GROMACS .gro file of C-alpha atoms in nm:
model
  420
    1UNK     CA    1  -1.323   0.931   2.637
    2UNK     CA    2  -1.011   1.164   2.576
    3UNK     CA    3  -0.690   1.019   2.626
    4UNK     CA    4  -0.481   1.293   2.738
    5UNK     CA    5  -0.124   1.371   2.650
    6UNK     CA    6   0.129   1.250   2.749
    7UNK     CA    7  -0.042   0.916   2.686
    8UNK     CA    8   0.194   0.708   2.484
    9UNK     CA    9   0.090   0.586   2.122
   10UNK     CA   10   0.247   0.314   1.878
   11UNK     CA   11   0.240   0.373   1.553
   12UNK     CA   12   0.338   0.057   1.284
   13UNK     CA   13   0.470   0.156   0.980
   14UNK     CA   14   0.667   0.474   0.862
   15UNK     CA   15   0.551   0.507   0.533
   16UNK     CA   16   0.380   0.826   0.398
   17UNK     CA   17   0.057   0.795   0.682
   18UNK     CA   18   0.267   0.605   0.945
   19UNK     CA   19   0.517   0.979   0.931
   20UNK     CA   20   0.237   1.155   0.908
   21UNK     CA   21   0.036   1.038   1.192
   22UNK     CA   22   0.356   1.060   1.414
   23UNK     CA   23   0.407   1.406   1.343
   24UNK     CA   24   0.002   1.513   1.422
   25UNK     CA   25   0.074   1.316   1.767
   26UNK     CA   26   0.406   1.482   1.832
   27UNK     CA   27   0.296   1.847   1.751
   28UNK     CA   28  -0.010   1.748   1.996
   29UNK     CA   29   0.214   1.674   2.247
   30UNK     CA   30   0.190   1.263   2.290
   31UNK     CA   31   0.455   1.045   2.322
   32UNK     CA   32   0.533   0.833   1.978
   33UNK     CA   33   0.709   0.510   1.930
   34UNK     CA   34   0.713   0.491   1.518
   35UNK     CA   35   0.782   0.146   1.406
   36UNK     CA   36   0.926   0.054   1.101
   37UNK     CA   37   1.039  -0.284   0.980
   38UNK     CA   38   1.276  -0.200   0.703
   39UNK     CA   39   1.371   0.142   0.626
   40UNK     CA   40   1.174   0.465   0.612
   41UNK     CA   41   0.957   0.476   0.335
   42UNK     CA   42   1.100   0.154   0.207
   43UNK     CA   43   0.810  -0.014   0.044
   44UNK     CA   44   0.726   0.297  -0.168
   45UNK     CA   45   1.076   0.333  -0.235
   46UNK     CA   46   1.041  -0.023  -0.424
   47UNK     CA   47   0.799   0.170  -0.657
   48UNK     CA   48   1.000   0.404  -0.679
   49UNK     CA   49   1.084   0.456  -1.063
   50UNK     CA   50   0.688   0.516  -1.112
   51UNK     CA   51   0.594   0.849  -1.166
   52UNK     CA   52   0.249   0.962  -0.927
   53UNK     CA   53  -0.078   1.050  -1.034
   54UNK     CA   54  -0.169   1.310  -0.832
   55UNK     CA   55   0.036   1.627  -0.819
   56UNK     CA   56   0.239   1.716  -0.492
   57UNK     CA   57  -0.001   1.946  -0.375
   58UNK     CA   58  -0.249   1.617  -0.316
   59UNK     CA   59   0.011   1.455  -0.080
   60UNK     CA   60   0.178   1.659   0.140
   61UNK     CA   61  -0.032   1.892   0.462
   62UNK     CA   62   0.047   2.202   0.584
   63UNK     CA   63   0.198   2.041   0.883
   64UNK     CA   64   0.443   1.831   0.703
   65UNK     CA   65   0.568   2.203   0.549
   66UNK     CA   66   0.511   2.377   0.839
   67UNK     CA   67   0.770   2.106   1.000
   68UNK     CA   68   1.013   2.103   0.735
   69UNK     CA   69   1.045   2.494   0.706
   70UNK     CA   70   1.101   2.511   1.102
   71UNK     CA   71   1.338   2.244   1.140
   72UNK     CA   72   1.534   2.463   0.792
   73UNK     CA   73   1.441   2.815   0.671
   74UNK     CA   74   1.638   2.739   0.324
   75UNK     CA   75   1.383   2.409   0.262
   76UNK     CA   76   1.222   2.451  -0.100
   77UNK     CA   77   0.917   2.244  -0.164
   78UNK     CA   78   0.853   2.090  -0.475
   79UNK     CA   79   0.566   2.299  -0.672
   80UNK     CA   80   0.244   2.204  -0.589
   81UNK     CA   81   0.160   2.090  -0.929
   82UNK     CA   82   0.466   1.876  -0.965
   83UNK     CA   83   0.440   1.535  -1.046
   84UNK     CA   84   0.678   1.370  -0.803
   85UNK     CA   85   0.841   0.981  -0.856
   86UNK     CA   86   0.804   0.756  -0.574
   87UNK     CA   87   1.159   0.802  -0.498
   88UNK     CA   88   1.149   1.181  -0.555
   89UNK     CA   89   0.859   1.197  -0.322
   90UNK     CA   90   1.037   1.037  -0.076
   91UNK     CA   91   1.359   1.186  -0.082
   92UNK     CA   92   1.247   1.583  -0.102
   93UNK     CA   93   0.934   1.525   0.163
   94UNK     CA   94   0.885   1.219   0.365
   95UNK     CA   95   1.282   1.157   0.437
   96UNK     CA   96   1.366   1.506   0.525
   97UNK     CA   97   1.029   1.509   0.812
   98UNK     CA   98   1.113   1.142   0.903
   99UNK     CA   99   1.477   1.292   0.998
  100UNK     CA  100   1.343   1.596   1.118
  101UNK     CA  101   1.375   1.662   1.537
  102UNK     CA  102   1.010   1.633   1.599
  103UNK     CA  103   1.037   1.230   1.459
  104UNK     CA  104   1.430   1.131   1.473
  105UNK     CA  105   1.402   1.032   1.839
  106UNK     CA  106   1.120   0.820   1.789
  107UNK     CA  107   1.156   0.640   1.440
  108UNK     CA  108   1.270   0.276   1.531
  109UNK     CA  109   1.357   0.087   1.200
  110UNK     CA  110   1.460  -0.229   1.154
  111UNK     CA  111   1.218  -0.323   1.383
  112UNK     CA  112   0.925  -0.573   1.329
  113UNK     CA  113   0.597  -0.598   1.551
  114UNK     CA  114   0.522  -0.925   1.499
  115UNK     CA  115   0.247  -0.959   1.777
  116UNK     CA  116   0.050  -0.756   1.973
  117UNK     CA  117  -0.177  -0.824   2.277
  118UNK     CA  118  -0.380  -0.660   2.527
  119UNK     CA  119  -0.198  -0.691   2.933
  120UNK     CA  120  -0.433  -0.890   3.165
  121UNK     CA  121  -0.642  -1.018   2.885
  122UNK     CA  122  -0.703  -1.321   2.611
  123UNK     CA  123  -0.871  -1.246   2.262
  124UNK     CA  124  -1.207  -1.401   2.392
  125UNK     CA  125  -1.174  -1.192   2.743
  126UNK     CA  126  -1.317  -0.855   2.841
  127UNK     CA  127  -1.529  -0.769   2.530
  128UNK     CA  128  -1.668  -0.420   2.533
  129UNK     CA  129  -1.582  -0.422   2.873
  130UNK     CA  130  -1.368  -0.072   3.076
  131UNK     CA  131  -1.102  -0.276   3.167
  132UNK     CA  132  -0.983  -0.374   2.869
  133UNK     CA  133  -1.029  -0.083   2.657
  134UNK     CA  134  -0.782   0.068   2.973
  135UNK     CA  135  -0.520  -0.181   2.969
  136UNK     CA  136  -0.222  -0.103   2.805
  137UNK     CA  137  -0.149  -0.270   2.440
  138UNK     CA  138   0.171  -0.513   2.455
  139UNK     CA  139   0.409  -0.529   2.159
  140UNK     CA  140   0.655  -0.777   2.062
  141UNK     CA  141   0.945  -0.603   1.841
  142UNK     CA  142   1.216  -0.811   1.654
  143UNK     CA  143   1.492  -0.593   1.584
  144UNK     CA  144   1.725  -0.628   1.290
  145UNK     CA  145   1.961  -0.827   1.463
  146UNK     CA  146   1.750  -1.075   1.591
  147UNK     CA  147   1.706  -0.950   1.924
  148UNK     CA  148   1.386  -0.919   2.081
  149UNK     CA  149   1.187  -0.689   2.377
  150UNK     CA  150   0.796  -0.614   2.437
  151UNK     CA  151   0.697  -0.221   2.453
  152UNK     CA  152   0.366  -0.093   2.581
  153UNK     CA  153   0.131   0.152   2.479
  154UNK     CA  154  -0.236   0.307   2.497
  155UNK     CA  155  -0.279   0.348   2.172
  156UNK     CA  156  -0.203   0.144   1.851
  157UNK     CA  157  -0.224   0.295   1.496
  158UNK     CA  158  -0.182   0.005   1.209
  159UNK     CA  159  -0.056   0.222   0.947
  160UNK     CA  160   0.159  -0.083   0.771
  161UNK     CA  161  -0.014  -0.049   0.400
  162UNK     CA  162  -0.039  -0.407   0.204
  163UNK     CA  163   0.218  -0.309  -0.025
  164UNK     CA  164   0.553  -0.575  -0.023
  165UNK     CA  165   0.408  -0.781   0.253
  166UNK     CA  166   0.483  -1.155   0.174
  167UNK     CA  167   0.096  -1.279   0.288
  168UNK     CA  168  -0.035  -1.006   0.058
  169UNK     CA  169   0.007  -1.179  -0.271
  170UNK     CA  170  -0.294  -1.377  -0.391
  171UNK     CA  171  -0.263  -1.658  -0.612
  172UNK     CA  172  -0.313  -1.732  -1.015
  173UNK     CA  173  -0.548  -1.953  -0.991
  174UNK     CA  174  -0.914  -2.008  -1.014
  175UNK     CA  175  -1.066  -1.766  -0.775
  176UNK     CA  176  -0.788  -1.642  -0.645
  177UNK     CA  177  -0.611  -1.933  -0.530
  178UNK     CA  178  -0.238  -2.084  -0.611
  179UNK     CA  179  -0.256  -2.244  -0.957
  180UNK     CA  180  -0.092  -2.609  -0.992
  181UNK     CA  181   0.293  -2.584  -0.974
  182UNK     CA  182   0.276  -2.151  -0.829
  183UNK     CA  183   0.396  -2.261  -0.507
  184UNK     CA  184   0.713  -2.421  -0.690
  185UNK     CA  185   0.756  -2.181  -0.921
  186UNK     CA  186   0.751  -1.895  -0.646
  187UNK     CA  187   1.031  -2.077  -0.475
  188UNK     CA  188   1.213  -2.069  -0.790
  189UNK     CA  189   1.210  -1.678  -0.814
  190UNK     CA  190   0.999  -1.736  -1.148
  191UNK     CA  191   0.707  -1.532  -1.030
  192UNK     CA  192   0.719  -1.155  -0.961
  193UNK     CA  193   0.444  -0.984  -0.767
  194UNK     CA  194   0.511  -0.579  -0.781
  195UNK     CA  195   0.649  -0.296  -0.973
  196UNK     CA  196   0.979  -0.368  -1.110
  197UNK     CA  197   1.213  -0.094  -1.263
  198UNK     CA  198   1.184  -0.320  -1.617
  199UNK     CA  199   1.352  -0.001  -1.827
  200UNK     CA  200   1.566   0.085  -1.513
  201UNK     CA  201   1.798  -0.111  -1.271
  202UNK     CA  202   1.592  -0.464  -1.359
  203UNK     CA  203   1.621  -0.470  -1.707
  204UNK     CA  204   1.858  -0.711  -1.747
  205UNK     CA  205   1.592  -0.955  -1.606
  206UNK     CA  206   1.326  -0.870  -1.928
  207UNK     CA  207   1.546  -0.826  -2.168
  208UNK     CA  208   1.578  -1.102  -2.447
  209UNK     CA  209   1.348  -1.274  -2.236
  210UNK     CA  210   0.963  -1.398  -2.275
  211UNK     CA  211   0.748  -1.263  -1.969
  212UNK     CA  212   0.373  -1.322  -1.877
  213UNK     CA  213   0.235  -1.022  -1.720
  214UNK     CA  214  -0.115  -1.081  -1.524
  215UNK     CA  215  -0.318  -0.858  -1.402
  216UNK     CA  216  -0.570  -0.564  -1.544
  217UNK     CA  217  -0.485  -0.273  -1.308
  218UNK     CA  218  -0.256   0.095  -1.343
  219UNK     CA  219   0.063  -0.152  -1.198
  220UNK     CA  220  -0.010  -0.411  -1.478
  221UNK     CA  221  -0.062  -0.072  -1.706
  222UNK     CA  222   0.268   0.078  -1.594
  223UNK     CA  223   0.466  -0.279  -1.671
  224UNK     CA  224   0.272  -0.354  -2.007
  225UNK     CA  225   0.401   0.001  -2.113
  226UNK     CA  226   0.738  -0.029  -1.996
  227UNK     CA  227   0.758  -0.423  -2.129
  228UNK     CA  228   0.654  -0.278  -2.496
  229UNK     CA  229   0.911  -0.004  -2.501
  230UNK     CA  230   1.178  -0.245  -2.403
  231UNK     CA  231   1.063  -0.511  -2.685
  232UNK     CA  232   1.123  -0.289  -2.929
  233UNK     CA  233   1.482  -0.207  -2.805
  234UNK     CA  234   1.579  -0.535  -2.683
  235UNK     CA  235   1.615  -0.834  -2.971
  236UNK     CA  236   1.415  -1.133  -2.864
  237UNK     CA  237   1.219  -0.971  -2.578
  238UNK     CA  238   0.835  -1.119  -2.583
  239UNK     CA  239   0.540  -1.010  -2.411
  240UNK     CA  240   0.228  -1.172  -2.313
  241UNK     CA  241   0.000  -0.977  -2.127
  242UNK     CA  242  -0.304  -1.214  -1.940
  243UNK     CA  243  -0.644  -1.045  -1.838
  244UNK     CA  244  -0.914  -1.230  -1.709
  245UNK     CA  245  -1.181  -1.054  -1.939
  246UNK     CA  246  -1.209  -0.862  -2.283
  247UNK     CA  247  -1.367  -0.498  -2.252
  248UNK     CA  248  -1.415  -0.373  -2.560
  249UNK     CA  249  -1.215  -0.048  -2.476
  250UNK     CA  250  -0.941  -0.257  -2.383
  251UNK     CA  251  -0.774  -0.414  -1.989
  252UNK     CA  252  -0.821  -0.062  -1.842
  253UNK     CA  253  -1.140   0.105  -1.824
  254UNK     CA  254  -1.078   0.479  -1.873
  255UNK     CA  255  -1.269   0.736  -1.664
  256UNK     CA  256  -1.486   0.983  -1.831
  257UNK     CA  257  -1.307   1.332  -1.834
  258UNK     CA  258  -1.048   1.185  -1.623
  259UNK     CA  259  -0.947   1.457  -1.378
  260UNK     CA  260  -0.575   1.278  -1.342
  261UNK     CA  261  -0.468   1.299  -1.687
  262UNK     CA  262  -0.146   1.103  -1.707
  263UNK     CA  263  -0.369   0.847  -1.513
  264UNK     CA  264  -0.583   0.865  -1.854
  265UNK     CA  265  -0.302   0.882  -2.117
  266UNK     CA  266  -0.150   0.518  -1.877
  267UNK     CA  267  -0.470   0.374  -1.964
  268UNK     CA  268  -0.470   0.481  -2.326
  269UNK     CA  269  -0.184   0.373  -2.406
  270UNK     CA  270  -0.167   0.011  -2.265
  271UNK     CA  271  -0.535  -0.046  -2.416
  272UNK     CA  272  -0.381   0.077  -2.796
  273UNK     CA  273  -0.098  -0.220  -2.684
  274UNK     CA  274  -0.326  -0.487  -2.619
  275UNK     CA  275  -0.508  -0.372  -2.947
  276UNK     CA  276  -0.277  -0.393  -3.173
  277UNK     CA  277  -0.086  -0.742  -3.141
  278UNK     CA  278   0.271  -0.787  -3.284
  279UNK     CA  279   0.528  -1.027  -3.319
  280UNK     CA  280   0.692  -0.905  -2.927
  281UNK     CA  281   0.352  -0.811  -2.766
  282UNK     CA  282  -0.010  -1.005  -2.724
  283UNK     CA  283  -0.325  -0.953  -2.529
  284UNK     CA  284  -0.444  -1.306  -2.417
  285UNK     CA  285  -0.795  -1.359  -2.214
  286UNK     CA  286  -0.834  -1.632  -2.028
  287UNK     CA  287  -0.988  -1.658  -1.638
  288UNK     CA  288  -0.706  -1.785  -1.461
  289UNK     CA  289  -0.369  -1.968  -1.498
  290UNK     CA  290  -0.471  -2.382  -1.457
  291UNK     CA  291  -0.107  -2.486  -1.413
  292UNK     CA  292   0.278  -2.397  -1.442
  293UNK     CA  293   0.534  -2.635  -1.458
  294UNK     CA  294   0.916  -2.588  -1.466
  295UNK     CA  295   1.039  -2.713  -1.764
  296UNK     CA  296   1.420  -2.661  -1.913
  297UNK     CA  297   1.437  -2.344  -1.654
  298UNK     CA  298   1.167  -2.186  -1.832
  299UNK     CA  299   0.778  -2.213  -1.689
  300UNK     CA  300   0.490  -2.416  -1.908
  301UNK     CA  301   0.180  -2.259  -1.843
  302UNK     CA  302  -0.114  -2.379  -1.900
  303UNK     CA  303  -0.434  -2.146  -1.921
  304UNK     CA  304  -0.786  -2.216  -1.819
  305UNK     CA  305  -0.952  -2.046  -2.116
  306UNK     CA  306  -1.109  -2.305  -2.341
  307UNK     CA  307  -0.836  -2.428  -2.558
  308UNK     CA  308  -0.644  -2.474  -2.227
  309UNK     CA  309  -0.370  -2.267  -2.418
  310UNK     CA  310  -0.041  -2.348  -2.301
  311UNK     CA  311   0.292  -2.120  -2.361
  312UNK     CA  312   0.608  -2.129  -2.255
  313UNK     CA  313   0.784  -1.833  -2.089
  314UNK     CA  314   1.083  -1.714  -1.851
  315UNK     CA  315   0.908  -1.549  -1.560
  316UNK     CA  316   0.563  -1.424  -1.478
  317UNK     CA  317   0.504  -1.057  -1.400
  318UNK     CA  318   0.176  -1.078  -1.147
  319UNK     CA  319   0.034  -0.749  -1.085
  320UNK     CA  320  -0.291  -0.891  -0.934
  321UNK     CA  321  -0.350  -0.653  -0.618
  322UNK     CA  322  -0.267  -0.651  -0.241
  323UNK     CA  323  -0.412  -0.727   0.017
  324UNK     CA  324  -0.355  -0.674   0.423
  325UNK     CA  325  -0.160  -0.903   0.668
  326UNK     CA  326  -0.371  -0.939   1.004
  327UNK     CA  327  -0.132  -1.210   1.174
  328UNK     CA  328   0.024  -0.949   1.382
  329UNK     CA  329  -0.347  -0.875   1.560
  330UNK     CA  330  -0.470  -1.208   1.594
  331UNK     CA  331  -0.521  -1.157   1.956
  332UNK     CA  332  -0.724  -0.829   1.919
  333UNK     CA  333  -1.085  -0.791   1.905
  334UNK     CA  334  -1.146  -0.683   1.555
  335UNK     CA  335  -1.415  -0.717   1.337
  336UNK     CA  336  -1.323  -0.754   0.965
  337UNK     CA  337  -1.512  -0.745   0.639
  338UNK     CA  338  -1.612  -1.062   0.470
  339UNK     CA  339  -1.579  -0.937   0.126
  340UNK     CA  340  -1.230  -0.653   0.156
  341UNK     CA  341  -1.071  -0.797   0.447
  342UNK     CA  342  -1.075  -0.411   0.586
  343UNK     CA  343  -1.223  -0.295   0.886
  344UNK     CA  344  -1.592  -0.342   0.850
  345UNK     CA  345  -1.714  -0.013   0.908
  346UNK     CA  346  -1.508   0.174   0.709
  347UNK     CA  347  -1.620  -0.072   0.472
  348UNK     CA  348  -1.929  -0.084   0.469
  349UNK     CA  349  -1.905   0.301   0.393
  350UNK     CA  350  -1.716   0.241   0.101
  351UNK     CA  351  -1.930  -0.022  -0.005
  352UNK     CA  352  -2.177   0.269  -0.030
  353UNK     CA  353  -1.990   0.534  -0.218
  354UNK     CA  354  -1.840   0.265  -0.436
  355UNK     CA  355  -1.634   0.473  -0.750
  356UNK     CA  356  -1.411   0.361  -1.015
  357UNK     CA  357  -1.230   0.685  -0.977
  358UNK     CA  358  -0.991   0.720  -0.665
  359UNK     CA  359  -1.072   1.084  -0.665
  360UNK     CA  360  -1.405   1.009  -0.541
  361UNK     CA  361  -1.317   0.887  -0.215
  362UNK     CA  362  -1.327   1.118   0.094
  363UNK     CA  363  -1.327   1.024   0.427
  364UNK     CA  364  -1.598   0.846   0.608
  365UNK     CA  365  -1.585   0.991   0.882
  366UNK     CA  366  -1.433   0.977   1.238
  367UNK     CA  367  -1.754   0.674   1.292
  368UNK     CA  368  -1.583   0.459   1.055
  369UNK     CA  369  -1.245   0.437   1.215
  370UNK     CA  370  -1.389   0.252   1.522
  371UNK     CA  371  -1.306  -0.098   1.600
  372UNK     CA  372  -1.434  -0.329   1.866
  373UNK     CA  373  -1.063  -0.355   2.037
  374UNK     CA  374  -1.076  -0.013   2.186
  375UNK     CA  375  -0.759   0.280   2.106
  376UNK     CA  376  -0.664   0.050   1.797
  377UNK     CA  377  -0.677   0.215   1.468
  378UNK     CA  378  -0.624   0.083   1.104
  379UNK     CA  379  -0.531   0.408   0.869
  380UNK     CA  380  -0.389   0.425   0.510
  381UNK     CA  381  -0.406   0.188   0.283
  382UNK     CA  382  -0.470  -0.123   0.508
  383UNK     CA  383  -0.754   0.047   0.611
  384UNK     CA  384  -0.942   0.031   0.270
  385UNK     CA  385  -0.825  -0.394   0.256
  386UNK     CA  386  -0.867  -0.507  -0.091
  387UNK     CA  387  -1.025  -0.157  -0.215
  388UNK     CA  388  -0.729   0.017  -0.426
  389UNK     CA  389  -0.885   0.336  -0.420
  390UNK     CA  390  -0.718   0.471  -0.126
  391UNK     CA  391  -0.529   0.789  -0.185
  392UNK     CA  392  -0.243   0.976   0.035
  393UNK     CA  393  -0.496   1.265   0.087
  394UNK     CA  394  -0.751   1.068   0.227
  395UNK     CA  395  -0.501   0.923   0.499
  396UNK     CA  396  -0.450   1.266   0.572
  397UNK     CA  397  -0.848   1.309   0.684
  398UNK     CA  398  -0.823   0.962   0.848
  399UNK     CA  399  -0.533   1.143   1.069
  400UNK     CA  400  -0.745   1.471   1.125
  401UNK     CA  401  -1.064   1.234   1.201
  402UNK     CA  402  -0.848   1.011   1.431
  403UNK     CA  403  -0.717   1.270   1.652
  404UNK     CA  404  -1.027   1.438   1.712
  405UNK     CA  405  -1.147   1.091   1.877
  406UNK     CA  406  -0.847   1.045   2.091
  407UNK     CA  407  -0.832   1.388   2.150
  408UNK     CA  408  -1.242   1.397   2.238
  409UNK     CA  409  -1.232   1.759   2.025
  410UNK     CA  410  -1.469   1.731   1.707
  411UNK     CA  411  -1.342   2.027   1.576
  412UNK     CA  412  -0.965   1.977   1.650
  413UNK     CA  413  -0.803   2.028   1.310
  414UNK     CA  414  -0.443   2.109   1.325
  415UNK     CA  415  -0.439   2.165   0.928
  416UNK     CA  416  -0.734   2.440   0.973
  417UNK     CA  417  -0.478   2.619   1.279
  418UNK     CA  418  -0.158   2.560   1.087
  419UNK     CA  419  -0.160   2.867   0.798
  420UNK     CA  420   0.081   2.861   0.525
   0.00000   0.00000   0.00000
C-alpha cells in the first residue's frame, strides 16, 4: 500500500544513510523529522583519523551532488577516486548536505529516541492486523538538556548503525561474555572498545605504556599498525596483540586479488607484525581472556590458552566487533535473527551470499527490508547486525529499494532520473 506524501516519516540517526535517506524523502516530497543523538555524523567522526577503503566515488549518489551543487554552484567534489578520511568525508560531503536547505529544518540533534511505540496498541496487540500497520508510530525524544516530548509519525527508518553505542560492546570472555574482573576494569576506563587516534590526538595514552589489543579484524589491523609505528618512536611503549586463533597467513585473512588495495596492503602489513615478534611487539593466541584484575593501577590478565598465561599491562585495546542496540523497539513487532541479531530476512539473504569480501554484497532486495511491525525499516549498518560487511553503497540500494515500497513504484529510482 503506498503511503502518499505528505505522510510524515522519522528517521533515527544522521549518519551517512540516516542523511541520505532524509534527503531521498525530502526530494520526494515527505515530511522528515531526522533524529540525531549527538552531532551529525558524530560516530564516524570518532573514526575519523582512519583513512576509507573504498574511493569517494563508492559513497556518495548523484543526489547527494545533485543537492550540494544546487544549494552552491562553486561546490567542488572530491575526485571520485579519492580516498577520503572519516573526518574528510564528513566535512567536504555529509556536513555540507546535512546543512544544506533541503535537511537544516529537519535535523534535530541532541536528541535521543529512547522508545518507540505504536498509538492504540501493546507489543502483543494487533499482529498483522490493518489497524495497526495504520496507526501512527509514537516517539519519545530526550533532548540535550534533559527535557522531554513524544512526536508521531507513519513511518520509522532505524538508520542508528552499531558503531559507539554503549550495549554494542561484547565481552572478553569465553564465548563472548564479560571475563572475570571486565566489568571493573571497564569502570576504571582500563578497557577501550573502538578506533582511537593512537599516532594522533590519543597518543599520549599509548605512549611509554604496555597495551593489549584484542581482536582479529581491519579496526584491530588499523591499531596493531599504528601501535607498532608508535613503539618504535616512543621508549618503553609495548604491544601485545591477542587473537583467538593462528592462520598460518597471519590475524587477517587477505582476499585473493583484492579489489580494495590499501584494504590488502592493511592486512599485509599487520600479518608481517604479528610474524615477526620483537622486544615492543608480540602476537599471542589464546581463545579468550579468563580474568583481569586491577593490580598497582595496571590490569593482570590472565589468558585462557593452556598455560593460563598471565601478563601485566596498562589498558586493553578491544577491537572485537559491534553489534546493534534494540532497547529502543522493544515494543515493536520485530522478528530478529538468532544467529546476527539483524532483521531476519535480510539475514537470511546474507546468510546465502555469505563473502569474506565486503565488495560482494549487493542488495537483497526490496523483500528483505520487510518486518512484521508494518512502515518500520532497519537500513545501514544495523541492518546487517553482527555481519561487518555492510558498505555505504549498499545503504544507498537499501534507500532506492525502500522508497519504491513506500512509494508502491518498483521502478522509482531517483538516482536513474537524477543525471550528472
Amino acid at each position: 500500500m503506498a503511503i502518499d506524501t505528505p505522510a510524515s516519516i522519522a528517521i533515527l540517526g544522521a549518519g551517512p544513510i540516516g542523511i541520505e535517506a532524509a534527503l531521498y524523502a525530502r526530494f520526494l516530497g515527505y515530511d522528515v523529522d531526522l533524529y540525531e543523538r549527538g552531532r551529525v555524523c558524530e560516530n564516524m567522526l570518532r573514526w575519523g583519523h582512519v583513512r576509507m577503503f573504498s574511493p569517494f566515488s563508492m559513497n556518495r549518489t548523484p543526489l547527494g551532488l545533485a543537492a550540494l551543487n544546487a544549494q552552491a554552484v562553486d561546490y567542488h567534489p572530491p575526485a571520485d577516486d579519492e580516498l577520503l578520511t572519516g573526518r574528510e568525508f564528513v566535512e567536504q560531503y555529509l556536513l555540507p548536505l546535512a546543512q544544506s536547505d533541503l535537511l537544516c529544518d529537519c535535523l534535530h540533534e541532541e536528541t535521543d529516541v529512547s522508545q518507540i511505540g505504536r498509538v492504540g496498541f501493546l507489543k502483543q496487540e494487533g499482529i498483522g492486523t490493518e489497524e495497526r500497520a495504520e496507526a501512527k508510530f509514537s516517539l519519545l525524544l530526550n533532548a540535550g538538556d534533559e527535557t522531554e516530548r513524544v512526536a508521531e509519525a507513519d513511518v520509522v527508518i532505524d538508520c542508528t548503525g552499531t558503531y559507539f553505542n554503549r550495549y554494542s560492546m561484547g565481552g572478553l570472555g569465553a564465548g563472548g561474555t564479560w571475563a572475570l574482573g571486565e566489568v571493573a576494569a571497564t569502570a576504571h576506563e582500563r578497557i577501550e572498545h573502538f578506533l582511537p587516534d593512537i599516532l594522533g590526538a590519543e597518543r599520549d595514552a599509548f605512549a611509554g605504556r604496555h597495551t593489549l589489543l584484542v581482536g582479529a579484524g581491519y579496526s584491530a589491523a588499523t591499531s596493531a599498525v599504528a601501535l607498532a609505528q608508535l613503539a618504535a618512536e616512543a621508549p618503553d611503549t609495548q604491544v601485545t596483540w591477542l587473537t583467538r586463533r593462528r592462520r598460518v597467513e597471519g590475524p587477517i585473512p587477505r582476499i585473493p586479488s583484492d579489489r580494495l588495495p590499501q584494504r590488502d596492503a592493511l592486512a599485509a602489513q599487520a600479518n608481517e607484525l604479528a610474524a615477526t615478534e620483537t622486544n615492543t611487539f608480540r602476537n599471542l593466541v589464546a581463545p579468550h581472556i579468563a580474568s583481569m584484575a586491577l593490580e598497582d593501577d595496571r590490569l593482570r590478565v590472565t589468558l585462557a590458552d593452556e598455560a593460563r598465561s598471565t601478563l601485566v599491562v596498562d589498558r586493553i585495546l578491544a577491537q572485537i566487533g559491534y553489534m546493534p542496540h534494540w532497547g529502543m523497539c522493544r515494543e515493536l513487532q520485530l522478528h530478529l535473527c538468532y544467529a546476527t541479531v539483524g532483521p531476519m530476512r535480510l539475514a537470511a539473504a546474507l546468510q546465502e551470499k555469505a563473502s569474506d569480501d565486503c565488495l560482494d554484497q549487493t542488495a537483497s532486495g526490496p523483500q528483505t527490508l520487510f518486518n512484521p511491525e508494518a512502515n518500520f525499516y532497519v537500513l545501514g549498518a544495523k541492518s546487517y547486525g553482527r555481519n561487518s560487511q555492510f558498505l555505504i553503497a549498499t545503504g544507498h540500494a537499501q534507500i532506492r529499494d525502500l522508497f519504491s515500497i513506500i512509494g508502491d513504484r518498483h521502478d522509482l529510482d531517483l538516482y536513474q532520473s537524477i543525471r550528472l
